[in-house]
PDB file of C-alpha atoms in Angstrom:
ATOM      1  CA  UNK Y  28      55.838  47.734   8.760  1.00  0.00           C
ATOM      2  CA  UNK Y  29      53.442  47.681   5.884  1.00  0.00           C
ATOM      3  CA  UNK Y  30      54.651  44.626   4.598  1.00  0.00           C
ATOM      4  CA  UNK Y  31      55.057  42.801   8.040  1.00  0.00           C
ATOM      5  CA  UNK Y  32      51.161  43.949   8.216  1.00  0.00           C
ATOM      6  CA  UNK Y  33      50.627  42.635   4.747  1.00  0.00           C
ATOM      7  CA  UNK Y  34      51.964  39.285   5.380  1.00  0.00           C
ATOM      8  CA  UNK Y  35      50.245  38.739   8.698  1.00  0.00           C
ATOM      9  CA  UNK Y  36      47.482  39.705   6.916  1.00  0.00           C
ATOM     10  CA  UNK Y  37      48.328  36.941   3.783  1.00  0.00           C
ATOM     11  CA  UNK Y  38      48.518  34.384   6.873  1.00  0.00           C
ATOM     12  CA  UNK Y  39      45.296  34.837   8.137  1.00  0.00           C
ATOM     13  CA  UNK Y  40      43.543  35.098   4.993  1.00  0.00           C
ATOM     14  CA  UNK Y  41      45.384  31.487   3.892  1.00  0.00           C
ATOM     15  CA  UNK Y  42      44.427  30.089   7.119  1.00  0.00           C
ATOM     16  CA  UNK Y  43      41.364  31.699   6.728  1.00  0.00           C
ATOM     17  CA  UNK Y  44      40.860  30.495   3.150  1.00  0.00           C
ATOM     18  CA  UNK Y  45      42.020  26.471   4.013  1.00  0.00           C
ATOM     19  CA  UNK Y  46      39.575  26.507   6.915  1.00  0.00           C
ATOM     20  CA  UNK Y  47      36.593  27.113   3.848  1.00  0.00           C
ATOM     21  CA  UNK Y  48      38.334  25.099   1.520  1.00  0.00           C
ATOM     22  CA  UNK Y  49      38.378  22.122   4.102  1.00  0.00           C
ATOM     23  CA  UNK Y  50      34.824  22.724   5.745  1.00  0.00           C
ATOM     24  CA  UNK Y  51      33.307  22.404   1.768  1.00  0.00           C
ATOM     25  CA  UNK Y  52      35.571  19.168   1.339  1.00  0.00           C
ATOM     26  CA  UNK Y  53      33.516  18.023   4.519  1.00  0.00           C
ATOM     27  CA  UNK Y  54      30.246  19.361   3.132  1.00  0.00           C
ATOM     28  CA  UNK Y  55      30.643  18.065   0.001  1.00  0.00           C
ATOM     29  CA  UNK Y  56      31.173  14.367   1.230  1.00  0.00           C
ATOM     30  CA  UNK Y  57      28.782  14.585   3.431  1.00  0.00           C
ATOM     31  CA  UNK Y  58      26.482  15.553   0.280  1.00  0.00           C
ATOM     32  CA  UNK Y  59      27.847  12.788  -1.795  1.00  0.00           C
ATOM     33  CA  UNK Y  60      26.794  10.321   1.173  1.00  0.00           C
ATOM     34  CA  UNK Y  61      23.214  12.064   1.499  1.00  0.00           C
ATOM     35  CA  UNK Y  62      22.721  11.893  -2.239  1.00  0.00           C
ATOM     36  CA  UNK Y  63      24.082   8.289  -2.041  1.00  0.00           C
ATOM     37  CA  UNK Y  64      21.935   7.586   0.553  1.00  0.00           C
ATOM     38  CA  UNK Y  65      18.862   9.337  -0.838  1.00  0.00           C
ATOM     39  CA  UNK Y  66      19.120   6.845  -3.912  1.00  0.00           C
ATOM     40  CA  UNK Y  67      18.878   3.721  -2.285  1.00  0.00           C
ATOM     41  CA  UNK Y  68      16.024   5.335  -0.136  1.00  0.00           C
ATOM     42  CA  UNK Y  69      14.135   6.028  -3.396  1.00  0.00           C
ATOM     43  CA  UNK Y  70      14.296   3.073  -5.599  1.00  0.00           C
ATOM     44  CA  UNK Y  71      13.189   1.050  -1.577  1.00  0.00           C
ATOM     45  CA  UNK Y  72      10.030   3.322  -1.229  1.00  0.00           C
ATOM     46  CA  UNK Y  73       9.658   2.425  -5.583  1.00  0.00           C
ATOM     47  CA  UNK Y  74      10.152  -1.349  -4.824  1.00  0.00           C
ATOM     48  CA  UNK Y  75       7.309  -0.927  -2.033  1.00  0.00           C
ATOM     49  CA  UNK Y  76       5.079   1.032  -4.425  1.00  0.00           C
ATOM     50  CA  UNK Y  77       5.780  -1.477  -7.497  1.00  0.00           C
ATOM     51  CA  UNK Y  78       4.870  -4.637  -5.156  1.00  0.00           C
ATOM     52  CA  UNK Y  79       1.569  -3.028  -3.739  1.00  0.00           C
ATOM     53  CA  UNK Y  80       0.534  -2.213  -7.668  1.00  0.00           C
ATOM     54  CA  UNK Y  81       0.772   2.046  -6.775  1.00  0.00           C
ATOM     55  CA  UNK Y  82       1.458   2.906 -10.230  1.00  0.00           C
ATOM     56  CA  UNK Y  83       0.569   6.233 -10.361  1.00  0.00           C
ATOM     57  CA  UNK Y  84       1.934   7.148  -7.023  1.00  0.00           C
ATOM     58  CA  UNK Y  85       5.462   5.272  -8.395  1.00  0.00           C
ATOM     59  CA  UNK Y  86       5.573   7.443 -11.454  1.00  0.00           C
ATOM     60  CA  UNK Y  87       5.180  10.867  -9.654  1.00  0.00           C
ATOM     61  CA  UNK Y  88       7.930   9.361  -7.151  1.00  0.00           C
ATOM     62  CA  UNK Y  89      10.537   8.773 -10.222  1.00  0.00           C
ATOM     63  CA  UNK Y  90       9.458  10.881 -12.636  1.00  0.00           C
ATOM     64  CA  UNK Y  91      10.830  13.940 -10.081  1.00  0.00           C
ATOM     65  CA  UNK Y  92      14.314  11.792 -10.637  1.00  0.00           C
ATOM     66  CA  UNK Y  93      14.087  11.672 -14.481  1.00  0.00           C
ATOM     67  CA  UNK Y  94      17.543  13.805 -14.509  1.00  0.00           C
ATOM     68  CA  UNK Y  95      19.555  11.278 -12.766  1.00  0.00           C
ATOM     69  CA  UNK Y  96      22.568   9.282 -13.350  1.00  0.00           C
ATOM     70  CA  UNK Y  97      21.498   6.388 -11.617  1.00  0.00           C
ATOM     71  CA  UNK Y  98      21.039   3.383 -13.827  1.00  0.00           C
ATOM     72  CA  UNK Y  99      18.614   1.713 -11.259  1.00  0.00           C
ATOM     73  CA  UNK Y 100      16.584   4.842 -11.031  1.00  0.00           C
ATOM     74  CA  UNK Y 101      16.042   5.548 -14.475  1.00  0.00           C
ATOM     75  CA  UNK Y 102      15.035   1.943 -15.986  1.00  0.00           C
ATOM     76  CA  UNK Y 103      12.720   1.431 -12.997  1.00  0.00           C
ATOM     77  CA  UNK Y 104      10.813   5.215 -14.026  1.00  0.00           C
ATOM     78  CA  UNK Y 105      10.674   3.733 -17.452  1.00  0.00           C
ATOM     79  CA  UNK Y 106       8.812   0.572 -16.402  1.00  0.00           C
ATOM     80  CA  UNK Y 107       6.571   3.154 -13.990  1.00  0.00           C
ATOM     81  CA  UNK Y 108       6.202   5.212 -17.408  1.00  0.00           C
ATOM     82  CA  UNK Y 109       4.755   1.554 -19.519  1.00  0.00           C
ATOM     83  CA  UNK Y 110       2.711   0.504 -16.475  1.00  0.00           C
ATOM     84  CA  UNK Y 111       0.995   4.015 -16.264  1.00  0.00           C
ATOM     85  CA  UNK Y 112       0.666   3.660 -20.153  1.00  0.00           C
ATOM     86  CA  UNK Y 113      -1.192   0.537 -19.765  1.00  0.00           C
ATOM     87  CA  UNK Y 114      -3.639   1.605 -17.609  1.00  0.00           C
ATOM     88  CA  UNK Y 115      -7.123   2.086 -18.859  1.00  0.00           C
ATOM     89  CA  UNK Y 116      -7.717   5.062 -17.508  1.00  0.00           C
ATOM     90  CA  UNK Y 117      -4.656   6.583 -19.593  1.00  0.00           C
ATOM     91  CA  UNK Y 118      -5.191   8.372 -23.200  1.00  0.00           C
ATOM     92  CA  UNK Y 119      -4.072   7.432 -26.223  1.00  0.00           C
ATOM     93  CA  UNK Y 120      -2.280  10.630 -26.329  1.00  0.00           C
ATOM     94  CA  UNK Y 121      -0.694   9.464 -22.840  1.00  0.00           C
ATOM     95  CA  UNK Y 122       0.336   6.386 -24.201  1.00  0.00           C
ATOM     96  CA  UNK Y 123       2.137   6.864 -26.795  1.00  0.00           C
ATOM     97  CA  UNK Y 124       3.700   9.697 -25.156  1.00  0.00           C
ATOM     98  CA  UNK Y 125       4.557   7.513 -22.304  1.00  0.00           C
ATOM     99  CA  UNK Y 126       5.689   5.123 -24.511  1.00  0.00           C
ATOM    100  CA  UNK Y 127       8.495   7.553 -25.884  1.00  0.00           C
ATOM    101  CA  UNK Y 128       9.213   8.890 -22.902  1.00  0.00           C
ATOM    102  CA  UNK Y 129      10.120   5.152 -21.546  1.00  0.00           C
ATOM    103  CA  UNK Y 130      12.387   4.454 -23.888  1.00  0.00           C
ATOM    104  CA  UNK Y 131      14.497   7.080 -23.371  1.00  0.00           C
ATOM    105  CA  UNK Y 132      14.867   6.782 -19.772  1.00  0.00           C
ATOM    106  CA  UNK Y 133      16.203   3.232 -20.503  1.00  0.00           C
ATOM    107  CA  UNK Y 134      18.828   4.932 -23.415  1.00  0.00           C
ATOM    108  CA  UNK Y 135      19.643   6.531 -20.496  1.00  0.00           C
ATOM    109  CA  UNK Y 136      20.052   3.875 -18.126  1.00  0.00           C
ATOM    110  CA  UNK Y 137      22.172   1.832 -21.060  1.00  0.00           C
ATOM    111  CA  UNK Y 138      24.399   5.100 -21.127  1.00  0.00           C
ATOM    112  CA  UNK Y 139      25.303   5.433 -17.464  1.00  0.00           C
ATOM    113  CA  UNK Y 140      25.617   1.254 -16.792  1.00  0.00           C
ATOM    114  CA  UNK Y 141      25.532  -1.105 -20.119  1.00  0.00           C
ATOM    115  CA  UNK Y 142      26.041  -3.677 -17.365  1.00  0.00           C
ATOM    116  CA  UNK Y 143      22.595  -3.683 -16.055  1.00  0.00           C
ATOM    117  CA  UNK Y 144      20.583  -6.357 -17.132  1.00  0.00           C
ATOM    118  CA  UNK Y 145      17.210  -4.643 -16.556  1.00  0.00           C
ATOM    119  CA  UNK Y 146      18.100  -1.946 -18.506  1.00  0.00           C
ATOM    120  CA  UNK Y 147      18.607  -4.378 -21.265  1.00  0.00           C
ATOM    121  CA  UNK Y 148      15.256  -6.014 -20.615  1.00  0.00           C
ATOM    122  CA  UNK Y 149      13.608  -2.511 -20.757  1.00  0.00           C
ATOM    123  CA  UNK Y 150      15.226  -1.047 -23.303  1.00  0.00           C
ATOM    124  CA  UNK Y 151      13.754  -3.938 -25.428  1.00  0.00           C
ATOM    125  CA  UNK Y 152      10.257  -3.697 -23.945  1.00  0.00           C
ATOM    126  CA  UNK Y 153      10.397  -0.061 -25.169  1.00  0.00           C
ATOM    127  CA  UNK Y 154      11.348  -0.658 -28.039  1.00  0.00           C
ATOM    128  CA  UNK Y 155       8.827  -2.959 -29.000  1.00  0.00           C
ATOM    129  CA  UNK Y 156       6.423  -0.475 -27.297  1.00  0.00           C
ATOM    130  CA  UNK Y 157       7.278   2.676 -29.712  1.00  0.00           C
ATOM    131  CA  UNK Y 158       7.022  -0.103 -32.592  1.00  0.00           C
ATOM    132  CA  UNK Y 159       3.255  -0.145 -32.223  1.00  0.00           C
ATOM    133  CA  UNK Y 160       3.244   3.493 -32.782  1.00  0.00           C
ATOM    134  CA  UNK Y 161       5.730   3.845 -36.141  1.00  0.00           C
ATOM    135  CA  UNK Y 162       3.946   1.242 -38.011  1.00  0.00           C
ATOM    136  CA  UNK Y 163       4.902  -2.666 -38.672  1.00  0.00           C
ATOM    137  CA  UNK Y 164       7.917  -2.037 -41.074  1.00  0.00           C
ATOM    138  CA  UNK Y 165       9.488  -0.521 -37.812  1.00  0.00           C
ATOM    139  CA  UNK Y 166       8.584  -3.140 -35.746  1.00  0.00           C
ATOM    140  CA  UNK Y 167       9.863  -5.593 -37.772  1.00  0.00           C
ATOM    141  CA  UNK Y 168      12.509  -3.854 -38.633  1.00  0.00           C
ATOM    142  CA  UNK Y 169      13.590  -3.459 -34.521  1.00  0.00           C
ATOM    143  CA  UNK Y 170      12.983  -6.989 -33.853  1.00  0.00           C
ATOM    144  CA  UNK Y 171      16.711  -8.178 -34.375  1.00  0.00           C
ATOM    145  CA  UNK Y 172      17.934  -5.481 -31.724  1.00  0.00           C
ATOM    146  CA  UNK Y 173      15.113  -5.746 -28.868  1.00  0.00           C
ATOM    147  CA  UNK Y 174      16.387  -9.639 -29.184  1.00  0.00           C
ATOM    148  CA  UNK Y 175      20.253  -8.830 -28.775  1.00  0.00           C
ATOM    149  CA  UNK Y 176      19.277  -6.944 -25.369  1.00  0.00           C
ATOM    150  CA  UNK Y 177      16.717  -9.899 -24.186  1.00  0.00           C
ATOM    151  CA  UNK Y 178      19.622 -12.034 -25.138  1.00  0.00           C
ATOM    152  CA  UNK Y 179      22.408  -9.675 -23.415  1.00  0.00           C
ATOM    153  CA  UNK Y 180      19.642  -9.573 -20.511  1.00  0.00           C
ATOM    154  CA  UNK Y 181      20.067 -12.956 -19.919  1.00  0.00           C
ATOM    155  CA  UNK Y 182      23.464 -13.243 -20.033  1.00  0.00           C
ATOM    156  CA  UNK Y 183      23.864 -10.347 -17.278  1.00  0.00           C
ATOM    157  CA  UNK Y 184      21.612 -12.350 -15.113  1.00  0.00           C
ATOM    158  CA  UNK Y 185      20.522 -15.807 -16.201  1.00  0.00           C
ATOM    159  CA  UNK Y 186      18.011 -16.396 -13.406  1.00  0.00           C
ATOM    160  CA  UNK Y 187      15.495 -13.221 -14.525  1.00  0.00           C
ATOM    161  CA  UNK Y 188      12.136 -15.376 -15.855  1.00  0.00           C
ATOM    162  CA  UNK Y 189      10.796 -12.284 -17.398  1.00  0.00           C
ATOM    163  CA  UNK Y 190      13.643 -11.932 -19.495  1.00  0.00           C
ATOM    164  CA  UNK Y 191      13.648 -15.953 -20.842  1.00  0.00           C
ATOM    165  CA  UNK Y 192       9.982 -15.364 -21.209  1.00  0.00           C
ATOM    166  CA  UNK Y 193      10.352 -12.202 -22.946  1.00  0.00           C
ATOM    167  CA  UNK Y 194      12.328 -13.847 -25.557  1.00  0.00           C
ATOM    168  CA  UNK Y 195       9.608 -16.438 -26.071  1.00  0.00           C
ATOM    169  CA  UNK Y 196       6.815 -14.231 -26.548  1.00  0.00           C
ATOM    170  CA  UNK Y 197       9.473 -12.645 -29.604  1.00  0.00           C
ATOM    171  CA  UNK Y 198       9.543 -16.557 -30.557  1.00  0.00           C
ATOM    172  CA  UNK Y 199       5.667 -16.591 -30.524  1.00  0.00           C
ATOM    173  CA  UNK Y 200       5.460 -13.196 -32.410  1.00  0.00           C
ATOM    174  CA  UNK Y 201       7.427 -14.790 -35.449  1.00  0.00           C
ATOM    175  CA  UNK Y 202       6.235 -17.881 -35.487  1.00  0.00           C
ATOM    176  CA  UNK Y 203       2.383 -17.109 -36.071  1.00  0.00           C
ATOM    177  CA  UNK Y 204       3.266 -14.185 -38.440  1.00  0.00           C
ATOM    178  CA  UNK Y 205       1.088 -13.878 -40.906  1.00  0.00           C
ATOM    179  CA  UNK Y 206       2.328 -14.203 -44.530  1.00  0.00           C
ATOM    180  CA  UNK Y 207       2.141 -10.398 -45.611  1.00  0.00           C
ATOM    181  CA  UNK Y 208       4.220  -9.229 -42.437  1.00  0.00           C
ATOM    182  CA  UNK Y 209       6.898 -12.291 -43.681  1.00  0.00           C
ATOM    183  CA  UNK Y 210       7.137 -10.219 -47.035  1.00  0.00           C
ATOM    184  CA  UNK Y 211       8.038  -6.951 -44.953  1.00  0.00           C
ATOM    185  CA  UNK Y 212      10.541  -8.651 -43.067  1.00  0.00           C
ATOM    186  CA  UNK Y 213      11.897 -10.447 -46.242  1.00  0.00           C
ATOM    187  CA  UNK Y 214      12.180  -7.354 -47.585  1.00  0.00           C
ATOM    188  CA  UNK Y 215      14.286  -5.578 -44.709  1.00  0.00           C
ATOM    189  CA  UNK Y 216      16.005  -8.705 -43.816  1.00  0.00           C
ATOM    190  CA  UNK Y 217      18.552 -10.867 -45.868  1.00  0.00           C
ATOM    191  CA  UNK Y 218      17.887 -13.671 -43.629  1.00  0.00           C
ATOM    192  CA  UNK Y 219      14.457 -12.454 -41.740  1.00  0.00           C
ATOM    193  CA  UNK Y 220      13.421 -13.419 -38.483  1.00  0.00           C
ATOM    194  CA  UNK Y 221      11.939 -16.777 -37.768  1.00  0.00           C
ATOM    195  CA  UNK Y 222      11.191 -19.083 -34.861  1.00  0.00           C
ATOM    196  CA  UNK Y 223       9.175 -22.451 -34.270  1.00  0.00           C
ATOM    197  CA  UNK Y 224       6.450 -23.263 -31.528  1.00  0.00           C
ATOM    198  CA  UNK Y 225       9.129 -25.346 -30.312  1.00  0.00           C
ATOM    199  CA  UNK Y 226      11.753 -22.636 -29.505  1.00  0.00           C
ATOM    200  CA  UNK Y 227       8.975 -20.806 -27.718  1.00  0.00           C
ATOM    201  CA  UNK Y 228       7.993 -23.812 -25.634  1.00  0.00           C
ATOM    202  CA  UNK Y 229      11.321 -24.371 -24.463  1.00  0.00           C
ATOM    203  CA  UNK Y 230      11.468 -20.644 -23.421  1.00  0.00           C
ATOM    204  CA  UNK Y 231       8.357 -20.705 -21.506  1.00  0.00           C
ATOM    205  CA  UNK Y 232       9.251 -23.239 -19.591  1.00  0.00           C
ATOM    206  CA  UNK Y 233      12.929 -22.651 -18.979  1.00  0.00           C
ATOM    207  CA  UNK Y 234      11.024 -19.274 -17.685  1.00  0.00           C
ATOM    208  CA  UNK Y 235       9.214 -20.365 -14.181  1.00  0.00           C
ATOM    209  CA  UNK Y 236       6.347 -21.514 -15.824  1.00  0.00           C
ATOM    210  CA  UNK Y 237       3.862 -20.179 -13.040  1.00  0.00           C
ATOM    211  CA  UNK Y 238       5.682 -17.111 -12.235  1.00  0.00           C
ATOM    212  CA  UNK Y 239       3.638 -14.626 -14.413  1.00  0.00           C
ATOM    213  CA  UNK Y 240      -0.084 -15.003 -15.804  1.00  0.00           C
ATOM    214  CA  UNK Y 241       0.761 -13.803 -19.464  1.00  0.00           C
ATOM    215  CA  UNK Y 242       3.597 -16.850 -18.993  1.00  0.00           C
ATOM    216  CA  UNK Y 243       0.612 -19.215 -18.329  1.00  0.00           C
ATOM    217  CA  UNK Y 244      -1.232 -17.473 -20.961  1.00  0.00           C
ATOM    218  CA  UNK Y 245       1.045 -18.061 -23.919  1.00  0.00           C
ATOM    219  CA  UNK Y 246       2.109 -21.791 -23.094  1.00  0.00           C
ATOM    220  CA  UNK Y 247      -1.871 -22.713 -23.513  1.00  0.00           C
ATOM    221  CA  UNK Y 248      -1.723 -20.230 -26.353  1.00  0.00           C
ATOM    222  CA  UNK Y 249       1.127 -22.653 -27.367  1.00  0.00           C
ATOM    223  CA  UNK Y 250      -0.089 -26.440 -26.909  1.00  0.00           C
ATOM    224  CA  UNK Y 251      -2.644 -24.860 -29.103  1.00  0.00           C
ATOM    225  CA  UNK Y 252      -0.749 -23.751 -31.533  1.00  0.00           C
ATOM    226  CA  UNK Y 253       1.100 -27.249 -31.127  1.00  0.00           C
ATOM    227  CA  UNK Y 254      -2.635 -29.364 -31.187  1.00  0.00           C
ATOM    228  CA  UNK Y 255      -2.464 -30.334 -27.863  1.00  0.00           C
ATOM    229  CA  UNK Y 256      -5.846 -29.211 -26.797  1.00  0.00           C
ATOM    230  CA  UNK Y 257      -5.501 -31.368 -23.263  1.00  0.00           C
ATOM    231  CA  UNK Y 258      -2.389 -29.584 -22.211  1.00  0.00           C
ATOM    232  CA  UNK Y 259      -3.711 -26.107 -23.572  1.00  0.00           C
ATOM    233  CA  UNK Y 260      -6.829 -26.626 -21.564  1.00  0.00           C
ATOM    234  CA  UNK Y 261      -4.389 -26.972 -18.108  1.00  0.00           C
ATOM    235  CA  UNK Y 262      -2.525 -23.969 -18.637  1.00  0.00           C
ATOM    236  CA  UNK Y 263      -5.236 -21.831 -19.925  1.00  0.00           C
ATOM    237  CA  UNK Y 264      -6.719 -22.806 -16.971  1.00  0.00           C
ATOM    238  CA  UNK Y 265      -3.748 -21.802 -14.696  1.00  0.00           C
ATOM    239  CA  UNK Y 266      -4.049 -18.358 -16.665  1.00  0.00           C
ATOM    240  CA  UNK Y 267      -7.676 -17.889 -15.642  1.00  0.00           C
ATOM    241  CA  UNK Y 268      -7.486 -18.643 -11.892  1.00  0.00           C
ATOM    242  CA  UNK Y 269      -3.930 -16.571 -11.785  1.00  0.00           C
ATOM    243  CA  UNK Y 270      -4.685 -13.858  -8.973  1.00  0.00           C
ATOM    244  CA  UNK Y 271      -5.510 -10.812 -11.173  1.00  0.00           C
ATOM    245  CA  UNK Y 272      -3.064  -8.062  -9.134  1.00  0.00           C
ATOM    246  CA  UNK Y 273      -2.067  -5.720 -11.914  1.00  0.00           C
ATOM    247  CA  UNK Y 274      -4.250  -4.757 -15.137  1.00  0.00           C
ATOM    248  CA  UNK Y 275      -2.349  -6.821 -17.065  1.00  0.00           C
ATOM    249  CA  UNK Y 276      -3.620  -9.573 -15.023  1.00  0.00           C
ATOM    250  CA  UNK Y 277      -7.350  -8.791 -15.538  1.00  0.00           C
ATOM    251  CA  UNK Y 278      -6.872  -8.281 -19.287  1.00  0.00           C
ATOM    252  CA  UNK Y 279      -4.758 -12.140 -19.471  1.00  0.00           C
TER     253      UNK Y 279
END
């Protein structure tokens, strides 16, 4: 009798037990299709924020997601993180903390997707960020690698314009550098980095040429550079009237 009681007793419980094992299989997909859910809903309302120029309202909004595993999440707080740092009204403390705490988020984003092209194109913007802070040996020193992700960038998505014109403001950087920084990089470099006027052209306008106002800004910067004071006068002309929506705008 004690057993017979025991056993009924092991049947409910199992019953009992599968009934909570199958209501938290439930629960637990309907979590995973919340939390799914919840992601896309985030990076929309960051989109919205980005496009209407909210930059301190889009950092608070990712910044409470820093811990995620979501590629798309993370590279798009570390471009909130640079925009905040470019602000005026941020500290030079700020920045630079910013700065550090961008680049990781896109380590981050490489970690979870090395497929993502904007993590690519981020991770090399940081890069070159944190340079200005460790001194031009480091800078120099980084340039090879921010210019495999541009590259890698590019080939994940052909059609980005900031990336192509990313890669031409490196061209610019190393073609006007000034003959003590080519010592450094001779120094760190067997072969160092180099690029023409040329090279950059063709990047700036394989880039959208009117797409962004520091793209306008570098091809006058450019024709300059190349003597072609008519042409440089057109586009630095196209920089000034460029509707001035971000500070970055204002300062080109």
């Amino acid at each position: 009798q004690v057993l017979r009681k025991s056993l009924q007793r092991g049947v409910v419980l199992s019953a009992g037990s599968l009934l909570v094992y199958e209501a938290h299989k439930l629960i637990s997909g309907l979590a995973e299709v919340h939390a799914s859910f919840k992601v896309e809903e985030v990076i929309e309302q960051a989109d919205y924020l980005y496009g209407s120029g909210e930059t301190e309202k889009l950092y608070q909004l990712l910044v409470q997601h820093k811990n995620s595993d979501d590629a798309e999440l993370l590279w798009r707080l570390a471009r909130a993180s640079r925009d905040l740092a470019q602000l005026s009204s941020t500290s030079a403390e700020q920045k630079k903390r910013l700065a550090y705490e961008a680049l990781e988020y896109t380590k981050k984003a490489l970690e979870k997707n090395e497929s993502n092209f904007a993590a690519h194109k981020w991770y090399g913007i940081c890069l070159s960020d944190v340079g200005d802070f460790e001194g031009i040996k480091t800078k120099i020193g980084n340039a090879f690698i921010i210019k495999e992700h541009f590259e890698r960038a590019v080939e994940l998505n052909p059609k980005d314009a900031t990336t192509i014109h990313l890669i031409g403001i490196w061209c610019y950087s190393f073609a006007e550098m000034p003959w003590y920084q080519r010592k450094i990089a001779a120094t760190l470099f067997a072969t160092p980095p180099t690029s023409t006027f040329e090279e950059l052209f063709s990047c700036l306008h394989t880039a959208d040429p009117n797409f962004y106002s520091k793209n306008l800004l570098y091809l006058g910067k450019t024709y300059l550079k190349l003597n072609n004071k008519k042409m440089a006068l057109l586009w630095l002309g196209k920089a000034k009237d460029y509707p001035a929506h971000t500070e970055e705008d204002k300062q080109v």
